[in-house]
Coordinates of C-alpha atoms and ligand atoms in Angstrom, one line a residue:
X1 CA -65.6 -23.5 -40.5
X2 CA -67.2 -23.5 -44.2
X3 CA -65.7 -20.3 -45.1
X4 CA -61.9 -19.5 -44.9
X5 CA -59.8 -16.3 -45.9
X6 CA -56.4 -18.6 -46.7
X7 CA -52.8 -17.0 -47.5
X8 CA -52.8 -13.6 -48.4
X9 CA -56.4 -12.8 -48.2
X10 CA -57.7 -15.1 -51.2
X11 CA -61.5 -15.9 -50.2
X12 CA -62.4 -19.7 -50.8
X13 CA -65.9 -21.1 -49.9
X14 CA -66.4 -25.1 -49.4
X15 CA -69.8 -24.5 -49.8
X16 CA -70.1 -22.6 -53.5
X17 CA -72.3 -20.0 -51.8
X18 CA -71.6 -16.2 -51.1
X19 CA -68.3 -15.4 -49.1
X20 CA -68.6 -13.6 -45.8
X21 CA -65.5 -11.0 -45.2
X22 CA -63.6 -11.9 -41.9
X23 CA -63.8 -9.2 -39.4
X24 CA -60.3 -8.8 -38.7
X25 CA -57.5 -9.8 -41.3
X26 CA -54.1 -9.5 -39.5
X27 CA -51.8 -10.2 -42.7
X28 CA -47.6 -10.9 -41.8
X29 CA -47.7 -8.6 -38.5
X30 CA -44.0 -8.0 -37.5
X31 CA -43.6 -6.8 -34.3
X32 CA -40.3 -5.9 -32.9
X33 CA -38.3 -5.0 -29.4
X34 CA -35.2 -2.9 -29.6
X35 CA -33.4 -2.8 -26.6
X36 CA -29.8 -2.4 -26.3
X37 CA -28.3 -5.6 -26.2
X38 CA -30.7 -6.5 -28.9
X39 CA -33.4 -7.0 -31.3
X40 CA -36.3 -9.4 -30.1
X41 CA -38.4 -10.3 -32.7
X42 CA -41.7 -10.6 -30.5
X43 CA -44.0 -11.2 -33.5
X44 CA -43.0 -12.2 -36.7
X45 CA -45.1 -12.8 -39.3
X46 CA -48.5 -13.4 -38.1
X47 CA -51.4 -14.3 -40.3
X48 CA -55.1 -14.7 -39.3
X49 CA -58.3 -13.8 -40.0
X50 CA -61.5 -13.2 -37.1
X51 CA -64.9 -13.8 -37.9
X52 CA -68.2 -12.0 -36.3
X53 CA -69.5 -14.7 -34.0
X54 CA -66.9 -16.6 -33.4
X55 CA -63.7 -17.2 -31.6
X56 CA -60.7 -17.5 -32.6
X57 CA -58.0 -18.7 -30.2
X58 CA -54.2 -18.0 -30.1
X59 CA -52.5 -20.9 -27.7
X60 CA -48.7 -21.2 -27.0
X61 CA -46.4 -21.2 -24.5
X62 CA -45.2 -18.0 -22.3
X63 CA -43.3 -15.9 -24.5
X64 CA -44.4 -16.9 -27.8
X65 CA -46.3 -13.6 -29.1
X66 CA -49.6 -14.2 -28.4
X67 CA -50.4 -11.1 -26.1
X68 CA -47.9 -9.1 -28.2
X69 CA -50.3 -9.9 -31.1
X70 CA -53.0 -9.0 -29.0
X71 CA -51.2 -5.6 -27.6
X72 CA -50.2 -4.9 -31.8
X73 CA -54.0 -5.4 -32.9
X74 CA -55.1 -2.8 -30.0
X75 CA -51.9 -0.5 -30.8
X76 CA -50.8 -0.5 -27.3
X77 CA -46.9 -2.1 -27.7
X78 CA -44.7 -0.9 -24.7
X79 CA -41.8 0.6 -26.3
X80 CA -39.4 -0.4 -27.1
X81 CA -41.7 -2.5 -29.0
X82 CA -43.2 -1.7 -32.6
X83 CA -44.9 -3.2 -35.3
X84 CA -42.5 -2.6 -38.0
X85 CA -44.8 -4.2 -40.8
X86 CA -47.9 -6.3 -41.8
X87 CA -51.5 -5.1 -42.1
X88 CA -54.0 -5.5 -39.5
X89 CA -58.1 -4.8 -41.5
X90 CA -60.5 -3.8 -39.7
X91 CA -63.5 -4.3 -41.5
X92 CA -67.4 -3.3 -40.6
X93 CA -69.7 -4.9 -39.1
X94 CA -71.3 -5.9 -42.2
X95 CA -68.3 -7.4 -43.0
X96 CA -68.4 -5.6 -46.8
X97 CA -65.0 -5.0 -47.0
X98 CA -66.0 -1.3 -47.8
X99 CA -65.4 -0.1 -44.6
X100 CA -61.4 -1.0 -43.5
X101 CA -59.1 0.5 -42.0
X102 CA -55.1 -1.0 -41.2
X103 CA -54.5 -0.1 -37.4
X104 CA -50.9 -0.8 -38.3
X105 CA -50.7 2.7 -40.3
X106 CA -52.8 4.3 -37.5
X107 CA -51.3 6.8 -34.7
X108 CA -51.4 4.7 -31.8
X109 CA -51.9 7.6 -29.9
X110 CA -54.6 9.4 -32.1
X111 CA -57.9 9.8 -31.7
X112 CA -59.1 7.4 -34.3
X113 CA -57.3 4.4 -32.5
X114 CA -58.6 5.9 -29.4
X115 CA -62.2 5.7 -31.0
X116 CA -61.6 2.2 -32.2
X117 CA -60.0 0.8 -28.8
X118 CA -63.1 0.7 -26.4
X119 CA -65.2 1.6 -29.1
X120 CA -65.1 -1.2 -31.8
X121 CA -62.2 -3.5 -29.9
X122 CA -63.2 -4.3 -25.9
X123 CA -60.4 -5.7 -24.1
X124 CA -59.8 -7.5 -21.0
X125 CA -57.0 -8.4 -19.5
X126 CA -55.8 -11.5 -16.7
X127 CA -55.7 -9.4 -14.1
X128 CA -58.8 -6.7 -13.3
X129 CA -56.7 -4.6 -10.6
X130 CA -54.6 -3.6 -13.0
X131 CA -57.6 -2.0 -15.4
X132 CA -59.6 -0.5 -12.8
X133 CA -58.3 2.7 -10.9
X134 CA -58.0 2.0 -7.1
X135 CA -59.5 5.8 -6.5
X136 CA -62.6 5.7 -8.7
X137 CA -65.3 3.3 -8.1
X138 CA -66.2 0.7 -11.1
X139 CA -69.1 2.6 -11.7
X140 CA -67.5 5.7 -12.3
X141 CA -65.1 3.9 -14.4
X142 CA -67.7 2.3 -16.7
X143 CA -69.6 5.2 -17.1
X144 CA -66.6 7.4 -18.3
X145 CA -65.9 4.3 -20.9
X146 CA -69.3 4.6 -22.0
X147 CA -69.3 8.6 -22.0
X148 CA -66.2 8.0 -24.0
X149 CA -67.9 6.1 -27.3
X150 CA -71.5 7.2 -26.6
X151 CA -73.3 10.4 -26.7
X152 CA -75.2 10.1 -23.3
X153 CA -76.0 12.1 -20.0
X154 CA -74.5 10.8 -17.0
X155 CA -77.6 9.3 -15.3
X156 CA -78.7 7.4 -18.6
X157 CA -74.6 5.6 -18.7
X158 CA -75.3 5.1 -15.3
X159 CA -78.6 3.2 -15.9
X160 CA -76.5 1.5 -18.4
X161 CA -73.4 0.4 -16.6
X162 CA -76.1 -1.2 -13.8
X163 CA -77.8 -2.7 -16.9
X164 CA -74.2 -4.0 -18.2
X165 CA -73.2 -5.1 -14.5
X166 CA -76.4 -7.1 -14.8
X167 CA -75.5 -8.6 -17.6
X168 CA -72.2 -9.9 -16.7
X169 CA -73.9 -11.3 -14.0
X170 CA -72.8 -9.5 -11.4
X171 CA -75.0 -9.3 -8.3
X172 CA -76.6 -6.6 -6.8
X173 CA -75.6 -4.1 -9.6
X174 CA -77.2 -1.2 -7.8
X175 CA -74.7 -1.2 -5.0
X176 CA -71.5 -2.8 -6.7
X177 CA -71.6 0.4 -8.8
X178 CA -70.5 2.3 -6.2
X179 CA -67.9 -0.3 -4.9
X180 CA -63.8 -0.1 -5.7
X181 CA -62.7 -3.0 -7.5
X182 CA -60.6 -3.8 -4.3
X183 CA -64.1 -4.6 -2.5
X184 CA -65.0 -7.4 -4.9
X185 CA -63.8 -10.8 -5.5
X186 CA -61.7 -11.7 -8.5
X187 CA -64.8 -13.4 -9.8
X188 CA -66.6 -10.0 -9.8
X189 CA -63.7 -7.5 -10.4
X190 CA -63.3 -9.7 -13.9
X191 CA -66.8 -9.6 -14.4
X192 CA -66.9 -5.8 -13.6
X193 CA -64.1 -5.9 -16.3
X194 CA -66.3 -7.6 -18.9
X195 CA -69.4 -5.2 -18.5
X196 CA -66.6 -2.2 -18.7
X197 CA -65.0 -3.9 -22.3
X198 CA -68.7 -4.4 -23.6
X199 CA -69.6 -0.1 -22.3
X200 CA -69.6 0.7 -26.1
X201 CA -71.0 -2.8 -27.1
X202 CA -67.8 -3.4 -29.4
X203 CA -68.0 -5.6 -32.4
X204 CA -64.5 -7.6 -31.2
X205 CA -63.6 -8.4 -28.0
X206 CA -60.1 -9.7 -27.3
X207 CA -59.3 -11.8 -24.3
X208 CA -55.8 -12.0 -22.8
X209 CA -55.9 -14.8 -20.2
X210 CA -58.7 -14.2 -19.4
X211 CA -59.6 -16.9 -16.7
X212 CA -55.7 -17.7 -15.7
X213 CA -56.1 -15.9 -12.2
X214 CA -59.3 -17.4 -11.6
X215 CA -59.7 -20.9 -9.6
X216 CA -61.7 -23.1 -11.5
X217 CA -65.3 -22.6 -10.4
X218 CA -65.3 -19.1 -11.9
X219 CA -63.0 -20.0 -14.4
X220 CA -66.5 -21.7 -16.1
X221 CA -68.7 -19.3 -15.1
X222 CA -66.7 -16.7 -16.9
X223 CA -66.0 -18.7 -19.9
X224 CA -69.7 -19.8 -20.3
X225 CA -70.4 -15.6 -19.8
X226 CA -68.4 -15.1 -22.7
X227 CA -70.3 -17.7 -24.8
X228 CA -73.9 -16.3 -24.0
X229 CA -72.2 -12.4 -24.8
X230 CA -71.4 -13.7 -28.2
X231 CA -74.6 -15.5 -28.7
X232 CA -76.1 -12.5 -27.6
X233 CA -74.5 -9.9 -29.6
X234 CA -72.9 -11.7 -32.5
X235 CA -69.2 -10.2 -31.3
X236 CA -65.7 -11.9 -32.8
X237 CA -64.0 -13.2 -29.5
X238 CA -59.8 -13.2 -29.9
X239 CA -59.3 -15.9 -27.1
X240 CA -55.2 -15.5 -25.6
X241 CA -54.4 -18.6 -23.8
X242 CA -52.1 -21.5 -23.1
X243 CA -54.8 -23.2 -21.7
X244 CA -55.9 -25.7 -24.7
X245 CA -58.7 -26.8 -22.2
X246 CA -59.8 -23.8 -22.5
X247 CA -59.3 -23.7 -26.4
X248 CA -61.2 -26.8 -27.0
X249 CA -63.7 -25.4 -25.2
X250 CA -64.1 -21.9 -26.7
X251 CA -62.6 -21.9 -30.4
X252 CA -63.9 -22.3 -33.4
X253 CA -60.5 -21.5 -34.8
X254 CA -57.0 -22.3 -33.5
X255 CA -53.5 -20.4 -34.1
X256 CA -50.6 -22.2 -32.6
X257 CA -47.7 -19.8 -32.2
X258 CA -43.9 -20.8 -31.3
X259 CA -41.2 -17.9 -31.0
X260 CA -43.3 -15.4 -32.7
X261 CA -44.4 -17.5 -35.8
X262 CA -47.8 -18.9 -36.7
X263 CA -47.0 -22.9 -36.9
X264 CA -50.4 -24.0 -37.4
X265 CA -53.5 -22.8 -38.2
X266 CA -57.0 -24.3 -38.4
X267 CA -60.5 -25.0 -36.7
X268 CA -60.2 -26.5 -33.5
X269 CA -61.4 -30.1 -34.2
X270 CA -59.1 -30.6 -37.1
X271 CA -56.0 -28.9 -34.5
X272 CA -57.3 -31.3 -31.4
X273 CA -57.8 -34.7 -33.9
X274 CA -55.6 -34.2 -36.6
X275 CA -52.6 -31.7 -35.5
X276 CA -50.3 -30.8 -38.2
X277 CA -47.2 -29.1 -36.0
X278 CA -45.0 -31.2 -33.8
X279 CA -45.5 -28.4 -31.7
X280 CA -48.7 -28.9 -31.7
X281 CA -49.1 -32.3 -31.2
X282 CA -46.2 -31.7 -28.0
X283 CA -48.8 -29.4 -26.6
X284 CA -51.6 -31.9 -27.2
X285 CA -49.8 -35.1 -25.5
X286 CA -48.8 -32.7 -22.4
X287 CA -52.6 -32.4 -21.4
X288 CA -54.3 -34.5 -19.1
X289 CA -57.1 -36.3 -21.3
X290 CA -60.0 -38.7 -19.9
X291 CA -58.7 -41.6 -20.9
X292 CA -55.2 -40.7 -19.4
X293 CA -54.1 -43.8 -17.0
X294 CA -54.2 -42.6 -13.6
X295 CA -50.4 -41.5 -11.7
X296 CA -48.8 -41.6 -15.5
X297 CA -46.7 -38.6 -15.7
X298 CA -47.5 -36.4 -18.4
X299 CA -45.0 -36.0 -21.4
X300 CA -43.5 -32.5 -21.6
X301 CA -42.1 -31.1 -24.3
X302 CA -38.3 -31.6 -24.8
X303 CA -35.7 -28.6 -23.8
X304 CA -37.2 -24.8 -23.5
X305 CA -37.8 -22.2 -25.8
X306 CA -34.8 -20.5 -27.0
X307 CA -34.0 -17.0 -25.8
X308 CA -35.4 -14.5 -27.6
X309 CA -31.7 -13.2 -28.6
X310 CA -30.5 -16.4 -29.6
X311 CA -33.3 -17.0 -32.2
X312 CA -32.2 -20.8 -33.7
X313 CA -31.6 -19.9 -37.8
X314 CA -34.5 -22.5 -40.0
X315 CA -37.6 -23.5 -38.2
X316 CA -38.1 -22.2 -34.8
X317 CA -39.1 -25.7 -32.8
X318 CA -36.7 -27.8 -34.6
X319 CA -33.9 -27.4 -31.2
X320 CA -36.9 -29.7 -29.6
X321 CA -38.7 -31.3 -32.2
X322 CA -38.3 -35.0 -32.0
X323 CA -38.6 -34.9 -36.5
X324 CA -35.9 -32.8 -37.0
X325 CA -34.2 -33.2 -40.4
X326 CA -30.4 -32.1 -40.1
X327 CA -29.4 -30.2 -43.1
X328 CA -33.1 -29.0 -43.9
X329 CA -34.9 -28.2 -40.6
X330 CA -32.0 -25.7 -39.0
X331 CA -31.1 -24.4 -42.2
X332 CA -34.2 -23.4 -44.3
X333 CA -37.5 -21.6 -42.3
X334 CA -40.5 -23.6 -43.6
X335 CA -43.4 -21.0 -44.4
X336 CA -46.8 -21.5 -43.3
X337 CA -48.9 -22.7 -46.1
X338 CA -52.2 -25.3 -46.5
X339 CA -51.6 -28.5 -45.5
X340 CA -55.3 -30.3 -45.3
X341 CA -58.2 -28.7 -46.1
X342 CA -58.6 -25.4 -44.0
X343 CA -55.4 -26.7 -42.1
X344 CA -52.0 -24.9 -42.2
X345 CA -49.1 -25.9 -40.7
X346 CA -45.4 -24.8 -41.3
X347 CA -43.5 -28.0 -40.7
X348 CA -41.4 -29.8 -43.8
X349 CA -42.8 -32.6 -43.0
X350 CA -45.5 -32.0 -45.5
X351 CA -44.8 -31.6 -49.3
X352 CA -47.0 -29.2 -50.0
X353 CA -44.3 -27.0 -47.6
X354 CA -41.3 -28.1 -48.9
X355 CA -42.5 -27.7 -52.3
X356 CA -43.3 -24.2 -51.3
X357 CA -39.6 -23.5 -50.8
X358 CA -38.6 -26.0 -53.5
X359 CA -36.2 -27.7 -50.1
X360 CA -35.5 -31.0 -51.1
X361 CA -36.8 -34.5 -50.2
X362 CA -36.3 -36.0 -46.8
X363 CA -34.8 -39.3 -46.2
X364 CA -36.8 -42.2 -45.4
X365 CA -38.5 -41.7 -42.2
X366 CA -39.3 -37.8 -42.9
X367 CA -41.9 -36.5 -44.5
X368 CA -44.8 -39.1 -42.7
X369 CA -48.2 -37.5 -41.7
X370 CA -48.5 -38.3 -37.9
X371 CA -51.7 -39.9 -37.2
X372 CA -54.7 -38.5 -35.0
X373 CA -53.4 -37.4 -31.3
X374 CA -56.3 -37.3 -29.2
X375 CA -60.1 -38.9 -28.6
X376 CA -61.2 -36.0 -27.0
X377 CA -64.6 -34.2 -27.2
X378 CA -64.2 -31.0 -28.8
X379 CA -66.2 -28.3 -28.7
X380 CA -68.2 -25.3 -27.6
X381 CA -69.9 -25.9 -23.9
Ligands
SF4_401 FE1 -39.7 -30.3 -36.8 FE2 -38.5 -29.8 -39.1 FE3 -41.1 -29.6 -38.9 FE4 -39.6 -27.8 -37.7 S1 -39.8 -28.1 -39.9 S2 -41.3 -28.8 -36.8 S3 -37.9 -29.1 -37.0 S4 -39.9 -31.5 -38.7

């Protein structure tokens, strides 16, 4: 990653050359649930920029904000759910910084975020059945999303659903378009899902769990579709997943999220060789690597995440982190700053963090820099 929007939007190139504008710039998104036994801060803070070509992924554990980020980028928060402040930049696909618009200030239900979602975001989902209409075939469906962003007659978005169908690799286009998603497998139907995201050829695609459904077979093939799409067409991927096999496979970038807060930040080799977090690293130690003896049982990661309600005051992990600092750790929240270069991490473990909130020293034993986690091979298939 030799380019890197860090903080609050300040541009800085390792290379000394010209500066290329992220894509998206989502800057402190706050996105709340009121319900009436209580607030549930869903998102809370969330800073990160996505690049055209690339992928940036967002791993953590169930419930820690990643599809509500995702859900906030595309304006489509269930109530009682809002985004109650941050910016989220859209910029164009010259990346000029000329063109931008904050979706957070749009009308969710306007016809400008209607033009965007579909039109400049594609989004698929987990599960396919639940995009897809059981009365309309998938055709119909993709032709309508086409119609939607494109001025064309119905036989021409017909040629070009078949042509899109095609293209995600689904066989026999001619006759699938005339299918319902119930007749095809769950290969197909999220393949069928793909081709209907890419209808108005958008410029980001985001990816909730994408492949979670999907045994492992077509878990690949859908994964390495995604990869030639973006070779193809140059599109920014937002990959949701707790799956970091599936991270080290796909990102260029990594955001780690824990109860609604960005913890670490940074390109995927630096997050799977060097991990900041202790969150992180938890994660890291509870995969399976190669060089895992055989029948060891996997570490897990200490306690569960804390109810939403009973949010823990200071850092967020530190009721399982096994470097908590009494008297600093559940007292003081550590903000998310650089770490390493093109690294973040919001941990006080690191001076640069507690200088940042002017907390004071650990004692002896704090403060170390853990060394490198894992030998694994990183990197895109
Ligand atoms: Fe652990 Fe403290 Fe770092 Fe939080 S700030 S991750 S509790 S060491």
């Amino acid at each position: 990653m030799g380019d890197r929007v860090m903080g609050d939007g300040v541009i800085g190139d390792e290379g000394g050359g010209a500066v290329r504008a992220p894509l998206l710039s989502v800057r402190d998104l706050k996105t709340y649930f009121f319900q009436d036994d209580g607030m549930v801060k869903a998102v809370d803070g969330a800073s990160f920029d996505v690049f055209a070509g690339k992928t940036l992924g967002i791993v953590g554990e169930s419930g820690c904000g990643k599809s509500v980020t995702a859900r906030s980028i595309m304006r489509i928060v269930d109530r009682p759910g809002r985004i109650v402040g941050g910016r989220i930049l859209l910029r164009s696909a010259k990346g000029t910084g000329s063109n931008e618009i904050d979706l957070a200030q749009l009308n969710a239900d306007g016809a400008q975020m209607r033009a965007i979602n579909g039109g400049e975001i594609g989004l698929i989902f987990q599960e396919p059945m639940t995009s897809f209409s059981p009365v309309h075939t998938v055709g119909n469906q993709i032709v309508e999303a086409i119609r939607l962003h494109r001025a064309m007659g119905k036989q021409a978005a017909r040629d070009r659903a078949i042509e899109l169908l095609r293209l995600v690799g689904v066989p026999r286009p001619e006759g699938r378009v005339d299918e319902y998603a119930h007749q095809l497998s769950g290969g197909l139907r999220q393949r069928a899902m793909i081709a209907m995201a890419l209808a108005a050829d958008p410029k980001l695609l985001i990816a909730d769990e994408p492949t979670t459904a999907l045994d492992v077979t077509t878990q690949s093939q859908i994964l390495n579709l995604l990869v030639d799409l973006q070779e193809r067409n140059g599109m920014a991927i937002v990959l949701i997943t707790h799956d970091l096999g599936v991270i080290a496979e796909m990102a260029d970038d990594v955001v780690v999220m824990y109860l609604g807060r960005v913890v670490e930040e940074g390109p995927v080799d630096d997050i799977f060789h060097a991990p900041k977090h202790p969150y992180t690293r938890a994660l890291l130690r509870s995969i399976p690597s190669v060089d895992s003896p055989p029948r060891r049982k996997l570490p897990t990661i200490s306690g569960s995440i804390p109810h939403p309600y009973n949010r823990p005051p200071g850092c967020p992990f530190h009721t399982r982190c096994p470097d908590v600092m009494p008297g600093l750790c559940n007292v003081v929240e550590p903000p998310l700053v650089p770490v390493a270069l093109g690294q973040m991490a919001a941990c006080f473990l690191y001076p640069e963090v507690r200088a940042a909130t002017a907390a004071p020293e650990p004692a002896a034993g704090g403060g170390r820099t853990p060394a490198p986690l894992l030998p694994t091979a990183v990197g895109r298939r």
